[in-house]
């Protein structure tokens, strides 16, 4: 798992870059009162994160054994466990990208506390729940690893709901500012 997580960290860096780009683009367009550009920035960020996350996740999956071989020497069982991690967490990495873009959008609109709260509660809370309820029922490594992509999906859903909940009020505030 450690070797798989090391490989995953390279993919995460690209997903985090979409977060940073979205915070900047949305924040600047919010400050400049360009509502259409805000939405375009978010849509573009999601599209780029899905494409990049999909391509990188697929590449890591297809080249997984070779990449794991950089970290693991002469241990086929460890490489197989690394491949389980890469398969479960690497292939759906585009979901992490969507989560990061939505988080960045809310932060760019000035809702960083809500974004952080949703991210922490949904990620940590869900993973703890998963470990204590689902993992004991289905004792398999891949079941444990499923809490990563499922938590990304849960956070994305709550961030999207929050975005739609604050959107109109935030745009009204944007136009009301001098």
JSON list of C-alpha atoms in Angstrom, two decimals:
[
{"chain": "A", "resi": 1, "resn": "UNK", "atom": "CA", "xyz": [0.00, 0.00, 0.00]},
{"chain": "A", "resi": 2, "resn": "UNK", "atom": "CA", "xyz": [2.82, 2.40, 0.81]},
{"chain": "A", "resi": 3, "resn": "UNK", "atom": "CA", "xyz": [4.34, 2.06, -2.64]},
{"chain": "A", "resi": 4, "resn": "UNK", "atom": "CA", "xyz": [0.90, 2.53, -4.22]},
{"chain": "A", "resi": 5, "resn": "UNK", "atom": "CA", "xyz": [0.35, 5.64, -2.10]},
{"chain": "A", "resi": 6, "resn": "UNK", "atom": "CA", "xyz": [3.71, 7.02, -3.23]},
{"chain": "A", "resi": 7, "resn": "UNK", "atom": "CA", "xyz": [2.65, 6.62, -6.85]},
{"chain": "A", "resi": 8, "resn": "UNK", "atom": "CA", "xyz": [-0.76, 8.07, -6.05]},
{"chain": "A", "resi": 9, "resn": "UNK", "atom": "CA", "xyz": [0.84, 11.19, -4.58]},
{"chain": "A", "resi": 10, "resn": "UNK", "atom": "CA", "xyz": [2.08, 12.14, -8.05]},
{"chain": "A", "resi": 11, "resn": "UNK", "atom": "CA", "xyz": [-1.46, 11.94, -9.42]},
{"chain": "A", "resi": 12, "resn": "UNK", "atom": "CA", "xyz": [-2.80, 13.86, -6.42]},
{"chain": "A", "resi": 13, "resn": "UNK", "atom": "CA", "xyz": [-0.42, 16.72, -7.15]},
{"chain": "A", "resi": 14, "resn": "UNK", "atom": "CA", "xyz": [-2.07, 17.21, -10.53]},
{"chain": "A", "resi": 15, "resn": "UNK", "atom": "CA", "xyz": [-5.55, 17.05, -8.97]},
{"chain": "A", "resi": 16, "resn": "UNK", "atom": "CA", "xyz": [-4.49, 19.62, -6.38]},
{"chain": "A", "resi": 17, "resn": "UNK", "atom": "CA", "xyz": [-3.33, 21.93, -9.15]},
{"chain": "A", "resi": 18, "resn": "UNK", "atom": "CA", "xyz": [-6.92, 22.07, -10.43]},
{"chain": "A", "resi": 19, "resn": "UNK", "atom": "CA", "xyz": [-8.01, 23.05, -6.93]},
{"chain": "A", "resi": 20, "resn": "UNK", "atom": "CA", "xyz": [-5.48, 25.88, -6.83]},
{"chain": "A", "resi": 21, "resn": "UNK", "atom": "CA", "xyz": [-6.36, 27.06, -10.34]},
{"chain": "A", "resi": 22, "resn": "UNK", "atom": "CA", "xyz": [-10.07, 27.07, -9.51]},
{"chain": "A", "resi": 23, "resn": "UNK", "atom": "CA", "xyz": [-9.58, 29.05, -6.30]},
{"chain": "A", "resi": 24, "resn": "UNK", "atom": "CA", "xyz": [-7.62, 31.65, -8.25]},
{"chain": "A", "resi": 25, "resn": "UNK", "atom": "CA", "xyz": [-9.91, 31.87, -11.29]},
{"chain": "A", "resi": 26, "resn": "UNK", "atom": "CA", "xyz": [-13.14, 31.92, -9.30]},
{"chain": "A", "resi": 27, "resn": "UNK", "atom": "CA", "xyz": [-11.76, 34.38, -6.76]},
{"chain": "A", "resi": 28, "resn": "UNK", "atom": "CA", "xyz": [-10.52, 36.78, -9.42]},
{"chain": "A", "resi": 29, "resn": "UNK", "atom": "CA", "xyz": [-13.75, 36.61, -11.39]},
{"chain": "A", "resi": 30, "resn": "UNK", "atom": "CA", "xyz": [-15.78, 37.02, -8.20]},
{"chain": "A", "resi": 31, "resn": "UNK", "atom": "CA", "xyz": [-13.76, 40.11, -7.36]},
{"chain": "A", "resi": 32, "resn": "UNK", "atom": "CA", "xyz": [-14.19, 41.40, -10.91]},
{"chain": "A", "resi": 33, "resn": "UNK", "atom": "CA", "xyz": [-17.95, 40.66, -10.87]},
{"chain": "A", "resi": 34, "resn": "UNK", "atom": "CA", "xyz": [-17.78, 38.31, -13.85]},
{"chain": "A", "resi": 35, "resn": "UNK", "atom": "CA", "xyz": [-20.50, 35.80, -13.01]},
{"chain": "A", "resi": 36, "resn": "UNK", "atom": "CA", "xyz": [-20.35, 33.92, -16.33]},
{"chain": "A", "resi": 37, "resn": "UNK", "atom": "CA", "xyz": [-16.60, 33.52, -16.03]},
{"chain": "A", "resi": 38, "resn": "UNK", "atom": "CA", "xyz": [-17.03, 32.05, -12.54]},
{"chain": "A", "resi": 39, "resn": "UNK", "atom": "CA", "xyz": [-19.25, 29.29, -13.91]},
{"chain": "A", "resi": 40, "resn": "UNK", "atom": "CA", "xyz": [-16.99, 28.80, -16.92]},
{"chain": "A", "resi": 41, "resn": "UNK", "atom": "CA", "xyz": [-13.97, 28.45, -14.62]},
{"chain": "A", "resi": 42, "resn": "UNK", "atom": "CA", "xyz": [-15.74, 25.80, -12.55]},
{"chain": "A", "resi": 43, "resn": "UNK", "atom": "CA", "xyz": [-16.93, 23.85, -15.61]},
{"chain": "A", "resi": 44, "resn": "UNK", "atom": "CA", "xyz": [-13.50, 24.01, -17.21]},
{"chain": "A", "resi": 45, "resn": "UNK", "atom": "CA", "xyz": [-11.85, 22.94, -13.97]},
{"chain": "A", "resi": 46, "resn": "UNK", "atom": "CA", "xyz": [-14.13, 19.94, -13.62]},
{"chain": "A", "resi": 47, "resn": "UNK", "atom": "CA", "xyz": [-13.65, 18.96, -17.26]},
{"chain": "A", "resi": 48, "resn": "UNK", "atom": "CA", "xyz": [-9.86, 19.23, -17.00]},
{"chain": "A", "resi": 49, "resn": "UNK", "atom": "CA", "xyz": [-9.78, 17.32, -13.71]},
{"chain": "A", "resi": 50, "resn": "UNK", "atom": "CA", "xyz": [-11.93, 14.52, -15.15]},
{"chain": "A", "resi": 51, "resn": "UNK", "atom": "CA", "xyz": [-9.79, 14.21, -18.28]},
{"chain": "A", "resi": 52, "resn": "UNK", "atom": "CA", "xyz": [-6.43, 14.48, -16.48]},
{"chain": "A", "resi": 53, "resn": "UNK", "atom": "CA", "xyz": [-7.57, 12.27, -13.59]},
{"chain": "A", "resi": 54, "resn": "UNK", "atom": "CA", "xyz": [-8.93, 9.69, -16.00]},
{"chain": "A", "resi": 55, "resn": "UNK", "atom": "CA", "xyz": [-5.79, 9.61, -18.12]},
{"chain": "A", "resi": 56, "resn": "UNK", "atom": "CA", "xyz": [-3.39, 9.59, -15.16]},
{"chain": "A", "resi": 57, "resn": "UNK", "atom": "CA", "xyz": [-5.46, 6.99, -13.30]},
{"chain": "A", "resi": 58, "resn": "UNK", "atom": "CA", "xyz": [-5.48, 4.76, -16.37]},
{"chain": "A", "resi": 59, "resn": "UNK", "atom": "CA", "xyz": [-1.74, 5.23, -16.94]},
{"chain": "A", "resi": 60, "resn": "UNK", "atom": "CA", "xyz": [-0.94, 4.41, -13.32]},
{"chain": "A", "resi": 61, "resn": "UNK", "atom": "CA", "xyz": [-3.14, 1.33, -13.59]},
{"chain": "A", "resi": 62, "resn": "UNK", "atom": "CA", "xyz": [-1.62, 0.15, -16.89]},
{"chain": "A", "resi": 63, "resn": "UNK", "atom": "CA", "xyz": [1.95, 0.83, -15.75]},
{"chain": "A", "resi": 64, "resn": "UNK", "atom": "CA", "xyz": [1.27, -0.10, -12.13]},
{"chain": "A", "resi": 65, "resn": "UNK", "atom": "CA", "xyz": [3.50, -3.16, -11.91]},
{"chain": "A", "resi": 66, "resn": "UNK", "atom": "CA", "xyz": [6.45, -1.33, -13.44]},
{"chain": "A", "resi": 67, "resn": "UNK", "atom": "CA", "xyz": [5.92, 1.71, -11.22]},
{"chain": "A", "resi": 68, "resn": "UNK", "atom": "CA", "xyz": [5.56, -0.44, -8.11]},
{"chain": "A", "resi": 69, "resn": "UNK", "atom": "CA", "xyz": [8.73, -2.25, -9.16]},
{"chain": "A", "resi": 70, "resn": "UNK", "atom": "CA", "xyz": [10.62, 1.00, -8.53]},
{"chain": "A", "resi": 71, "resn": "UNK", "atom": "CA", "xyz": [9.68, 0.77, -4.84]},
{"chain": "A", "resi": 72, "resn": "UNK", "atom": "CA", "xyz": [9.34, -3.00, -4.35]},
{"chain": "A", "resi": 73, "resn": "UNK", "atom": "CA", "xyz": [12.09, -5.44, -5.26]},
{"chain": "A", "resi": 74, "resn": "UNK", "atom": "CA", "xyz": [11.56, -9.22, -5.34]},
{"chain": "A", "resi": 75, "resn": "UNK", "atom": "CA", "xyz": [8.20, -9.31, -3.56]},
{"chain": "A", "resi": 76, "resn": "UNK", "atom": "CA", "xyz": [5.38, -10.29, -5.96]},
{"chain": "A", "resi": 77, "resn": "UNK", "atom": "CA", "xyz": [2.82, -10.37, -3.14]},
{"chain": "A", "resi": 78, "resn": "UNK", "atom": "CA", "xyz": [3.57, -6.75, -2.21]},
{"chain": "A", "resi": 79, "resn": "UNK", "atom": "CA", "xyz": [3.26, -5.75, -5.87]},
{"chain": "A", "resi": 80, "resn": "UNK", "atom": "CA", "xyz": [-0.13, -7.49, -6.04]},
{"chain": "A", "resi": 81, "resn": "UNK", "atom": "CA", "xyz": [-1.30, -5.58, -2.94]},
{"chain": "A", "resi": 82, "resn": "UNK", "atom": "CA", "xyz": [-0.01, -2.37, -4.49]},
{"chain": "A", "resi": 83, "resn": "UNK", "atom": "CA", "xyz": [-2.00, -3.15, -7.62]},
{"chain": "A", "resi": 84, "resn": "UNK", "atom": "CA", "xyz": [-5.15, -3.63, -5.54]},
{"chain": "A", "resi": 85, "resn": "UNK", "atom": "CA", "xyz": [-4.60, -0.16, -4.07]},
{"chain": "A", "resi": 86, "resn": "UNK", "atom": "CA", "xyz": [-3.85, 1.38, -7.47]},
{"chain": "A", "resi": 87, "resn": "UNK", "atom": "CA", "xyz": [-6.93, -0.26, -9.00]},
{"chain": "A", "resi": 88, "resn": "UNK", "atom": "CA", "xyz": [-9.35, 0.81, -6.26]},
{"chain": "A", "resi": 89, "resn": "UNK", "atom": "CA", "xyz": [-7.92, 4.28, -5.60]},
{"chain": "A", "resi": 90, "resn": "UNK", "atom": "CA", "xyz": [-6.08, 5.16, -8.82]},
{"chain": "A", "resi": 91, "resn": "UNK", "atom": "CA", "xyz": [-8.63, 4.41, -11.52]},
{"chain": "A", "resi": 92, "resn": "UNK", "atom": "CA", "xyz": [-11.38, 6.61, -10.03]},
{"chain": "A", "resi": 93, "resn": "UNK", "atom": "CA", "xyz": [-8.96, 9.44, -9.21]},
{"chain": "A", "resi": 94, "resn": "UNK", "atom": "CA", "xyz": [-10.93, 11.82, -11.42]},
{"chain": "A", "resi": 95, "resn": "UNK", "atom": "CA", "xyz": [-13.51, 11.90, -8.58]},
{"chain": "A", "resi": 96, "resn": "UNK", "atom": "CA", "xyz": [-10.85, 13.40, -6.32]},
{"chain": "A", "resi": 97, "resn": "UNK", "atom": "CA", "xyz": [-10.28, 16.02, -9.02]},
{"chain": "A", "resi": 98, "resn": "UNK", "atom": "CA", "xyz": [-13.98, 16.92, -9.09]},
{"chain": "A", "resi": 99, "resn": "UNK", "atom": "CA", "xyz": [-13.94, 17.21, -5.30]},
{"chain": "A", "resi": 100, "resn": "UNK", "atom": "CA", "xyz": [-10.90, 19.49, -5.43]},
{"chain": "A", "resi": 101, "resn": "UNK", "atom": "CA", "xyz": [-12.42, 21.77, -8.09]},
{"chain": "A", "resi": 102, "resn": "UNK", "atom": "CA", "xyz": [-15.69, 22.13, -6.18]},
{"chain": "A", "resi": 103, "resn": "UNK", "atom": "CA", "xyz": [-13.79, 22.85, -2.97]},
{"chain": "A", "resi": 104, "resn": "UNK", "atom": "CA", "xyz": [-11.71, 25.44, -4.79]},
{"chain": "A", "resi": 105, "resn": "UNK", "atom": "CA", "xyz": [-14.84, 27.04, -6.25]},
{"chain": "A", "resi": 106, "resn": "UNK", "atom": "CA", "xyz": [-16.41, 27.49, -2.82]},
{"chain": "A", "resi": 107, "resn": "UNK", "atom": "CA", "xyz": [-13.17, 28.86, -1.42]},
{"chain": "A", "resi": 108, "resn": "UNK", "atom": "CA", "xyz": [-12.85, 31.28, -4.32]},
{"chain": "A", "resi": 109, "resn": "UNK", "atom": "CA", "xyz": [-16.35, 32.53, -3.56]},
{"chain": "A", "resi": 110, "resn": "UNK", "atom": "CA", "xyz": [-15.41, 33.18, 0.07]},
{"chain": "A", "resi": 111, "resn": "UNK", "atom": "CA", "xyz": [-16.90, 30.03, 1.60]},
{"chain": "A", "resi": 112, "resn": "UNK", "atom": "CA", "xyz": [-13.67, 28.44, 2.76]},
{"chain": "A", "resi": 113, "resn": "UNK", "atom": "CA", "xyz": [-14.92, 27.52, 6.25]},
{"chain": "A", "resi": 114, "resn": "UNK", "atom": "CA", "xyz": [-17.91, 25.62, 4.88]},
{"chain": "A", "resi": 115, "resn": "UNK", "atom": "CA", "xyz": [-15.73, 23.90, 2.28]},
{"chain": "A", "resi": 116, "resn": "UNK", "atom": "CA", "xyz": [-13.21, 22.85, 4.92]},
{"chain": "A", "resi": 117, "resn": "UNK", "atom": "CA", "xyz": [-15.93, 21.65, 7.29]},
{"chain": "A", "resi": 118, "resn": "UNK", "atom": "CA", "xyz": [-17.61, 19.55, 4.59]},
{"chain": "A", "resi": 119, "resn": "UNK", "atom": "CA", "xyz": [-14.25, 18.10, 3.53]},
{"chain": "A", "resi": 120, "resn": "UNK", "atom": "CA", "xyz": [-13.17, 17.16, 7.06]},
{"chain": "A", "resi": 121, "resn": "UNK", "atom": "CA", "xyz": [-16.52, 15.85, 8.30]},
{"chain": "A", "resi": 122, "resn": "UNK", "atom": "CA", "xyz": [-17.36, 13.87, 5.17]},
{"chain": "A", "resi": 123, "resn": "UNK", "atom": "CA", "xyz": [-13.87, 12.52, 4.64]},
{"chain": "A", "resi": 124, "resn": "UNK", "atom": "CA", "xyz": [-12.89, 11.64, 8.20]},
{"chain": "A", "resi": 125, "resn": "UNK", "atom": "CA", "xyz": [-16.40, 10.88, 9.42]},
{"chain": "A", "resi": 126, "resn": "UNK", "atom": "CA", "xyz": [-17.23, 8.63, 6.51]},
{"chain": "A", "resi": 127, "resn": "UNK", "atom": "CA", "xyz": [-13.90, 6.79, 6.64]},
{"chain": "A", "resi": 128, "resn": "UNK", "atom": "CA", "xyz": [-14.23, 6.12, 10.37]},
{"chain": "A", "resi": 129, "resn": "UNK", "atom": "CA", "xyz": [-17.80, 4.92, 9.83]},
{"chain": "A", "resi": 130, "resn": "UNK", "atom": "CA", "xyz": [-16.64, 2.69, 6.96]},
{"chain": "A", "resi": 131, "resn": "UNK", "atom": "CA", "xyz": [-13.79, 1.17, 8.96]},
{"chain": "A", "resi": 132, "resn": "UNK", "atom": "CA", "xyz": [-16.01, 0.33, 11.92]},
{"chain": "A", "resi": 133, "resn": "UNK", "atom": "CA", "xyz": [-19.08, -0.90, 10.02]},
{"chain": "A", "resi": 134, "resn": "UNK", "atom": "CA", "xyz": [-18.30, -2.19, 6.53]},
{"chain": "A", "resi": 135, "resn": "UNK", "atom": "CA", "xyz": [-14.71, -3.42, 6.82]},
{"chain": "A", "resi": 136, "resn": "UNK", "atom": "CA", "xyz": [-15.48, -5.89, 9.68]},
{"chain": "A", "resi": 137, "resn": "UNK", "atom": "CA", "xyz": [-18.30, -7.38, 7.58]},
{"chain": "A", "resi": 138, "resn": "UNK", "atom": "CA", "xyz": [-16.17, -7.85, 4.47]},
{"chain": "A", "resi": 139, "resn": "UNK", "atom": "CA", "xyz": [-12.60, -8.41, 5.54]},
{"chain": "A", "resi": 140, "resn": "UNK", "atom": "CA", "xyz": [-10.76, -7.65, 2.33]},
{"chain": "A", "resi": 141, "resn": "UNK", "atom": "CA", "xyz": [-8.11, -5.08, 1.57]},
{"chain": "A", "resi": 142, "resn": "UNK", "atom": "CA", "xyz": [-10.01, -3.68, -1.40]},
{"chain": "A", "resi": 143, "resn": "UNK", "atom": "CA", "xyz": [-13.01, -3.01, 0.87]},
{"chain": "A", "resi": 144, "resn": "UNK", "atom": "CA", "xyz": [-10.83, -0.90, 3.13]},
{"chain": "A", "resi": 145, "resn": "UNK", "atom": "CA", "xyz": [-9.44, 0.99, 0.12]},
{"chain": "A", "resi": 146, "resn": "UNK", "atom": "CA", "xyz": [-12.96, 1.71, -1.18]},
{"chain": "A", "resi": 147, "resn": "UNK", "atom": "CA", "xyz": [-13.40, 4.30, 1.56]},
{"chain": "A", "resi": 148, "resn": "UNK", "atom": "CA", "xyz": [-11.12, 6.67, -0.40]},
{"chain": "A", "resi": 149, "resn": "UNK", "atom": "CA", "xyz": [-13.07, 7.00, -3.66]},
{"chain": "A", "resi": 150, "resn": "UNK", "atom": "CA", "xyz": [-16.40, 6.76, -1.83]},
{"chain": "A", "resi": 151, "resn": "UNK", "atom": "CA", "xyz": [-15.42, 9.58, 0.51]},
{"chain": "A", "resi": 152, "resn": "UNK", "atom": "CA", "xyz": [-14.33, 11.71, -2.48]},
{"chain": "A", "resi": 153, "resn": "UNK", "atom": "CA", "xyz": [-17.75, 11.11, -4.01]},
{"chain": "A", "resi": 154, "resn": "UNK", "atom": "CA", "xyz": [-19.54, 11.98, -0.77]},
{"chain": "A", "resi": 155, "resn": "UNK", "atom": "CA", "xyz": [-17.55, 15.19, -0.32]},
{"chain": "A", "resi": 156, "resn": "UNK", "atom": "CA", "xyz": [-18.21, 16.13, -3.97]},
{"chain": "A", "resi": 157, "resn": "UNK", "atom": "CA", "xyz": [-21.96, 15.66, -3.53]},
{"chain": "A", "resi": 158, "resn": "UNK", "atom": "CA", "xyz": [-22.07, 17.79, -0.38]},
{"chain": "A", "resi": 159, "resn": "UNK", "atom": "CA", "xyz": [-19.86, 20.49, -1.92]},
{"chain": "A", "resi": 160, "resn": "UNK", "atom": "CA", "xyz": [-22.11, 20.61, -4.98]},
{"chain": "A", "resi": 161, "resn": "UNK", "atom": "CA", "xyz": [-25.23, 20.86, -2.82]},
{"chain": "A", "resi": 162, "resn": "UNK", "atom": "CA", "xyz": [-23.59, 23.63, -0.82]},
{"chain": "A", "resi": 163, "resn": "UNK", "atom": "CA", "xyz": [-22.54, 25.45, -3.98]},
{"chain": "A", "resi": 164, "resn": "UNK", "atom": "CA", "xyz": [-26.10, 25.52, -5.28]},
{"chain": "A", "resi": 165, "resn": "UNK", "atom": "CA", "xyz": [-27.36, 26.57, -1.83]},
{"chain": "A", "resi": 166, "resn": "UNK", "atom": "CA", "xyz": [-25.06, 29.60, -1.59]},
{"chain": "A", "resi": 167, "resn": "UNK", "atom": "CA", "xyz": [-24.80, 30.51, -5.27]},
{"chain": "A", "resi": 168, "resn": "UNK", "atom": "CA", "xyz": [-27.64, 33.02, -5.58]},
{"chain": "A", "resi": 169, "resn": "UNK", "atom": "CA", "xyz": [-26.90, 34.76, -2.29]},
{"chain": "A", "resi": 170, "resn": "UNK", "atom": "CA", "xyz": [-23.18, 34.93, -3.14]},
{"chain": "A", "resi": 171, "resn": "UNK", "atom": "CA", "xyz": [-23.84, 36.40, -6.59]},
{"chain": "A", "resi": 172, "resn": "UNK", "atom": "CA", "xyz": [-26.22, 38.93, -5.05]},
{"chain": "A", "resi": 173, "resn": "UNK", "atom": "CA", "xyz": [-23.48, 39.97, -2.60]},
{"chain": "A", "resi": 174, "resn": "UNK", "atom": "CA", "xyz": [-21.01, 40.19, -5.47]},
{"chain": "A", "resi": 175, "resn": "UNK", "atom": "CA", "xyz": [-23.17, 42.70, -7.36]},
{"chain": "A", "resi": 176, "resn": "UNK", "atom": "CA", "xyz": [-24.07, 44.60, -4.17]},
{"chain": "A", "resi": 177, "resn": "UNK", "atom": "CA", "xyz": [-20.41, 45.36, -3.37]},
{"chain": "A", "resi": 178, "resn": "UNK", "atom": "CA", "xyz": [-19.00, 48.65, -4.54]}
]
